[in-house]
Steps between C-alpha positions, in 0.01 A plus 500: 500500500286402794173651608647685798529876468581792725342843516743766376321790668316629194139407428461228235873425493610162623835344419670168551679466833879464478482167688273342237775351284862387507738772381697256281257249349165672562347199678206583728595527867153449649471209742873432484820593681653833404877548499608863531818676388618858553200595705206490263579270208294177514595160357321165476807291588853517628615421145331811355634710785852362444474575127416864577784523753746369239373746238538788748849386595608478135358849429679646804830340396459639149435848638798479736726376219387784275569759768842359594594462133418867431697612805808302392470641147501855629810432712701346215393730220701807405311821575445746218621794708848647511619564852787739570700451812744742657526801722338834436665813636328833524705818538 
């Protein structure tokens, strides 16, 4: 970690700034170009940024597949409830 810190608002509490290191490899970002993704995620290179984008895409596909798979299972499965159909007459 580099020697740059930010003041968190509490006396005697300083923490590392989120732009100090690459989010994938941890390389220091001081005195170098910073590549951003999704607003506030810093990277040291386009390669690290692309790696994160691919990981996010794979996770999103997995989540979408899981959701669609569960929906299709519920449509094709036989419900455990008995349903009576017909007409009811009250006299």
